[in-house]
PDB file of C-alpha atoms in Angstrom:
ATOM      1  CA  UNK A   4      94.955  88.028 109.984  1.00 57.00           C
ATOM      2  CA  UNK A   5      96.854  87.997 106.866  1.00 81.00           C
ATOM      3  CA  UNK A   6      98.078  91.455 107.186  1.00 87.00           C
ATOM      4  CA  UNK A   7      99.743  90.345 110.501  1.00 91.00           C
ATOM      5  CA  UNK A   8     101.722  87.724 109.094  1.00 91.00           C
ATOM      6  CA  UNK A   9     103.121  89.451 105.625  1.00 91.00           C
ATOM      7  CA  UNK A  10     103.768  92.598 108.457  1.00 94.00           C
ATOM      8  CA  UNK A  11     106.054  89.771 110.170  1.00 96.00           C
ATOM      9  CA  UNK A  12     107.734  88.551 106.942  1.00 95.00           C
ATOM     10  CA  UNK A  13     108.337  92.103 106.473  1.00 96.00           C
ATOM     11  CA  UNK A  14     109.632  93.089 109.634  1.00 97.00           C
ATOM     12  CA  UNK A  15     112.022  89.638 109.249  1.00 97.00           C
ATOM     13  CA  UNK A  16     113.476  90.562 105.999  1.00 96.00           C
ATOM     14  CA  UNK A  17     114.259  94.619 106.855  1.00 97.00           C
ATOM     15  CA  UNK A  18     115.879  93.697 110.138  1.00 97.00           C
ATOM     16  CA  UNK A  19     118.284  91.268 108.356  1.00 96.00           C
ATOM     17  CA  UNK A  20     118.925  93.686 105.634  1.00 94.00           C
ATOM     18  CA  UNK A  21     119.421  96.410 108.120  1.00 92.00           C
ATOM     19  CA  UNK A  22     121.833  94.501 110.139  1.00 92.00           C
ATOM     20  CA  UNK A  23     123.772  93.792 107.358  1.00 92.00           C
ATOM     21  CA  UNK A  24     124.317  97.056 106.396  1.00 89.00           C
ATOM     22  CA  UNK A  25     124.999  98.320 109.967  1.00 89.00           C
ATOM     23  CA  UNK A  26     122.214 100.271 110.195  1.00 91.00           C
ATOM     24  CA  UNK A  27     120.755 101.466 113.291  1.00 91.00           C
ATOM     25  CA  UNK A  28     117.072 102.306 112.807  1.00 95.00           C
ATOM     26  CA  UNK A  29     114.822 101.979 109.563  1.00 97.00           C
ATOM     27  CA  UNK A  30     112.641 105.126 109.257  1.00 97.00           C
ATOM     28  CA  UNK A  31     110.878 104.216 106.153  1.00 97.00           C
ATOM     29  CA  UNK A  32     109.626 100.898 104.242  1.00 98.00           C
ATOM     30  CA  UNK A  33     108.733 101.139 100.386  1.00 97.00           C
ATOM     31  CA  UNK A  34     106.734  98.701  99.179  1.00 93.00           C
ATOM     32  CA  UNK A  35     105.021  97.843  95.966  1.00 88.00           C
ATOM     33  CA  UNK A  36     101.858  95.422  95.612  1.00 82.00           C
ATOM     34  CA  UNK A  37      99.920  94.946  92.658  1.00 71.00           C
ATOM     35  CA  UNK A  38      95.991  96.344  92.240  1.00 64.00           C
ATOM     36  CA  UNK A  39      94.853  93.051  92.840  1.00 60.00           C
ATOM     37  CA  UNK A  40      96.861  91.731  96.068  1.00 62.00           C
ATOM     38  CA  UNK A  41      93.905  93.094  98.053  1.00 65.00           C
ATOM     39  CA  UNK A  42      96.406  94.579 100.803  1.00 72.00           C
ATOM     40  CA  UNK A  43      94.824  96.610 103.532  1.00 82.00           C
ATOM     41  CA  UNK A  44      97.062  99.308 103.392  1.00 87.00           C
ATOM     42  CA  UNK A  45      96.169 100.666 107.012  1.00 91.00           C
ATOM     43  CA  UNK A  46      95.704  96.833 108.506  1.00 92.00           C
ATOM     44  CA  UNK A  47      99.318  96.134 107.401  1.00 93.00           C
ATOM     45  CA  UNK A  48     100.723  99.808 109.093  1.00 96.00           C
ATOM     46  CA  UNK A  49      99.038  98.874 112.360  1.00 96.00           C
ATOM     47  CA  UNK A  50     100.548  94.847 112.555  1.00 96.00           C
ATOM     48  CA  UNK A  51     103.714  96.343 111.189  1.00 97.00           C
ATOM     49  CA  UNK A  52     103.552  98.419 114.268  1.00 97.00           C
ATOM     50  CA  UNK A  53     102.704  95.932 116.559  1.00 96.00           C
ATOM     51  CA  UNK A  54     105.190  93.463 115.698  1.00 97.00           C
ATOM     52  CA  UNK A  55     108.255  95.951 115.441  1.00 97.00           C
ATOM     53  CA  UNK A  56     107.689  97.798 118.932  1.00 96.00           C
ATOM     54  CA  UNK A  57     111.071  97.539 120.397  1.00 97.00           C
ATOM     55  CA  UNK A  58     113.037  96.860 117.338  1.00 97.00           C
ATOM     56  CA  UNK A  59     115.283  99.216 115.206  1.00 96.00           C
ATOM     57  CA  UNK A  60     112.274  99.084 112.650  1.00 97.00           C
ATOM     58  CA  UNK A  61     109.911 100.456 115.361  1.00 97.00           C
ATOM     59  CA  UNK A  62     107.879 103.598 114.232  1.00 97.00           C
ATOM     60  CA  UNK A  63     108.633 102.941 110.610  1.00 97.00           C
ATOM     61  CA  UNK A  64     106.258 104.509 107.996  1.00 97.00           C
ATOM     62  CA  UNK A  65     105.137 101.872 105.721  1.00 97.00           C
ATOM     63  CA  UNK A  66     105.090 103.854 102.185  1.00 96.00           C
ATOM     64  CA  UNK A  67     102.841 101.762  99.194  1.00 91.00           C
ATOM     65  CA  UNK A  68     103.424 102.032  96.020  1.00 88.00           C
ATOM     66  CA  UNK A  69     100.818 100.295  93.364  1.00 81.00           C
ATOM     67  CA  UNK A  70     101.934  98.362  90.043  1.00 78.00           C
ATOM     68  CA  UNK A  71      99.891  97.588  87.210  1.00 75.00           C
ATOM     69  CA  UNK A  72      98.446  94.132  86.780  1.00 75.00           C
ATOM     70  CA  UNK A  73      97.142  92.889  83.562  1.00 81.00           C
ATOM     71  CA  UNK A  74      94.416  90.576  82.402  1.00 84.00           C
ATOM     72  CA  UNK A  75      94.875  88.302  79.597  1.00 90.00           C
ATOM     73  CA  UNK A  76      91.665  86.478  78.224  1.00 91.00           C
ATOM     74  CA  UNK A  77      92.622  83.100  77.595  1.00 91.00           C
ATOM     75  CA  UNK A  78      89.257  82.611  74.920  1.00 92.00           C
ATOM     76  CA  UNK A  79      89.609  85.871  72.900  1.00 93.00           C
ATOM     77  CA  UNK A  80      93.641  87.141  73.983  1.00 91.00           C
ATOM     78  CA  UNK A  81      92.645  90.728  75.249  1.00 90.00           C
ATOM     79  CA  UNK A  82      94.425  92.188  77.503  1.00 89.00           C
ATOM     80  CA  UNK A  83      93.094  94.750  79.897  1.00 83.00           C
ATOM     81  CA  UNK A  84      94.410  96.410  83.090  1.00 80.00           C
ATOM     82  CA  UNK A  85      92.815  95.047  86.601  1.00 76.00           C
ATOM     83  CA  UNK A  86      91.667  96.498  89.252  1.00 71.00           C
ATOM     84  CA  UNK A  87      90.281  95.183  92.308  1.00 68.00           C
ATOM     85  CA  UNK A  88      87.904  93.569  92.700  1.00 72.00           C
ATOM     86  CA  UNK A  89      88.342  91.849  90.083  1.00 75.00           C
ATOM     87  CA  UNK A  90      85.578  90.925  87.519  1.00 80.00           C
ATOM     88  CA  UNK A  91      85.140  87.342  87.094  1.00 85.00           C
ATOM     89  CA  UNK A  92      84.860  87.616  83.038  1.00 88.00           C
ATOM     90  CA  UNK A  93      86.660  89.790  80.243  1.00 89.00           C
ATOM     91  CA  UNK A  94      85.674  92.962  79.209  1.00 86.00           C
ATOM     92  CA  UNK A  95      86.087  92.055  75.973  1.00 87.00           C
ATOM     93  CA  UNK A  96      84.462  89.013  75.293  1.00 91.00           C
ATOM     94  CA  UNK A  97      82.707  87.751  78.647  1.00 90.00           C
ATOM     95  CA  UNK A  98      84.457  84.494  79.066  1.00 92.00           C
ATOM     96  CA  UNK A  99      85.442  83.582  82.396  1.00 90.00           C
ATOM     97  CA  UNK A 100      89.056  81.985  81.449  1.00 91.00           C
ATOM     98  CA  UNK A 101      91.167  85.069  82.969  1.00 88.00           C
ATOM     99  CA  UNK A 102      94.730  85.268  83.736  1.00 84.00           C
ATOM    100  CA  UNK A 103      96.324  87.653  86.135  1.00 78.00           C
ATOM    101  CA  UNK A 104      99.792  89.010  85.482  1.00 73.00           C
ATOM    102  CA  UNK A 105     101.915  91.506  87.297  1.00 64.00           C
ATOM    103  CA  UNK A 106     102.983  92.314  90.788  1.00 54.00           C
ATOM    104  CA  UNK A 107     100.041  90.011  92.617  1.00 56.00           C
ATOM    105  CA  UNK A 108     102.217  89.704  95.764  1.00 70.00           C
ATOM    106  CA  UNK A 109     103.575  92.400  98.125  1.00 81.00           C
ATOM    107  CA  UNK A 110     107.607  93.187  97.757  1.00 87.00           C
ATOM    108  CA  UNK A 111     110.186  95.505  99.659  1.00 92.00           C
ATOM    109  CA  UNK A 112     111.308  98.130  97.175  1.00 93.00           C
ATOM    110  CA  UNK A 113     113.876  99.636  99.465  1.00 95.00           C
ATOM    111  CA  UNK A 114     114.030 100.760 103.085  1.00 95.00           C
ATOM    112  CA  UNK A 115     115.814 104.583 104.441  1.00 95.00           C
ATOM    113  CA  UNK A 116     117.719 103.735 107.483  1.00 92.00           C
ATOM    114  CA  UNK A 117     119.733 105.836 109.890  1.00 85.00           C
ATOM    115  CA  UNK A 118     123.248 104.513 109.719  1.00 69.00           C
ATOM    116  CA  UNK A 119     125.581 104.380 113.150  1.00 65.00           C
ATOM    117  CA  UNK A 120     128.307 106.876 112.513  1.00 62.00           C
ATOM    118  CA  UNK A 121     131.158 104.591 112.602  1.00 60.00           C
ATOM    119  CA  UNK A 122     133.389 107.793 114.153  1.00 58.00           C
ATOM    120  CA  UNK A 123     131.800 107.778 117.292  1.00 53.00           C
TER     121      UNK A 123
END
C-alpha cells in the first residue's frame, strides 16, 4: 500500500512539471532513494503503472538510483554506511542510540519527456 501512494505523489508532481514545460509524454522517471527507504522497486513500477494509464506519463520506465545513508552512533560517534535492514545497534560499539542520515525518502531526480514540436 505504500508504494501506491508515493507512485501517486509521483505521478502528481511529473505531470505538473511536464505541463509546465509543454511536454507531451514522459518516457522516463529518475529517481533516487536512500538504502534504507525500504522501496519496493518493482511494487512502485507496477502502481506507477496503474495510476498513470491514460496520462502523458503512461508507460514510463521508473529508473532507481540508490544514495548512501550513514549511521552515526550517538554513544561512541562512529559512523558507518547502512544498509537495509538495518541493524538495531552500532558496529562499533553495540549501543542502540543510532542515527540515520542521508537520502531516507524517495525524490525525482529528473524526468526525459517528448516535447510537442511547436512547428506543427
Amino acid at each position: 500500500m505504500h508504494e501506491l501512494a508515493v507512485a501517486r505523489g509521483i505521478l502528481v508532481e511529473v505531470l505538473e512539471v511536464a505541463q509546465e514545460a509543454g511536454a507531451e509524454r514522459i518516457t522516463a522517471i529518475e529517481l533516487v532513494s536512500g538504502d534504507v527507504s525500504g522501496m519496493a522497486e518493482e511494487s512502485l513500477q507496477f502502481s506507477f503503472d496503474m495510476l498513470s494509464g491514460g496520462t502523458p506519463a503512461e508507460g514510463a520506465i521508473l529508473r532507481f538510483r540508490r544514495a548512501e545513508d550513514t549511521i552515526t552512533c550517538g554513544h561512541c560517534g562512529e559512523q558507518s554506511t547502512a544498509s537495509f535492514p538495518l541493524s538495531p545497534e552500532c558496529p562499533h560499539c553495540g549501543s542502540p542510540r543510532l542515527q540515520v542520515l542521508g537520502d531516507q525518502e524517495l525524490y525525482v531526480a529528473s524526468i526525459e519527456v517528448e516535447e510537442t514540436d511547436p512547428g506543427l
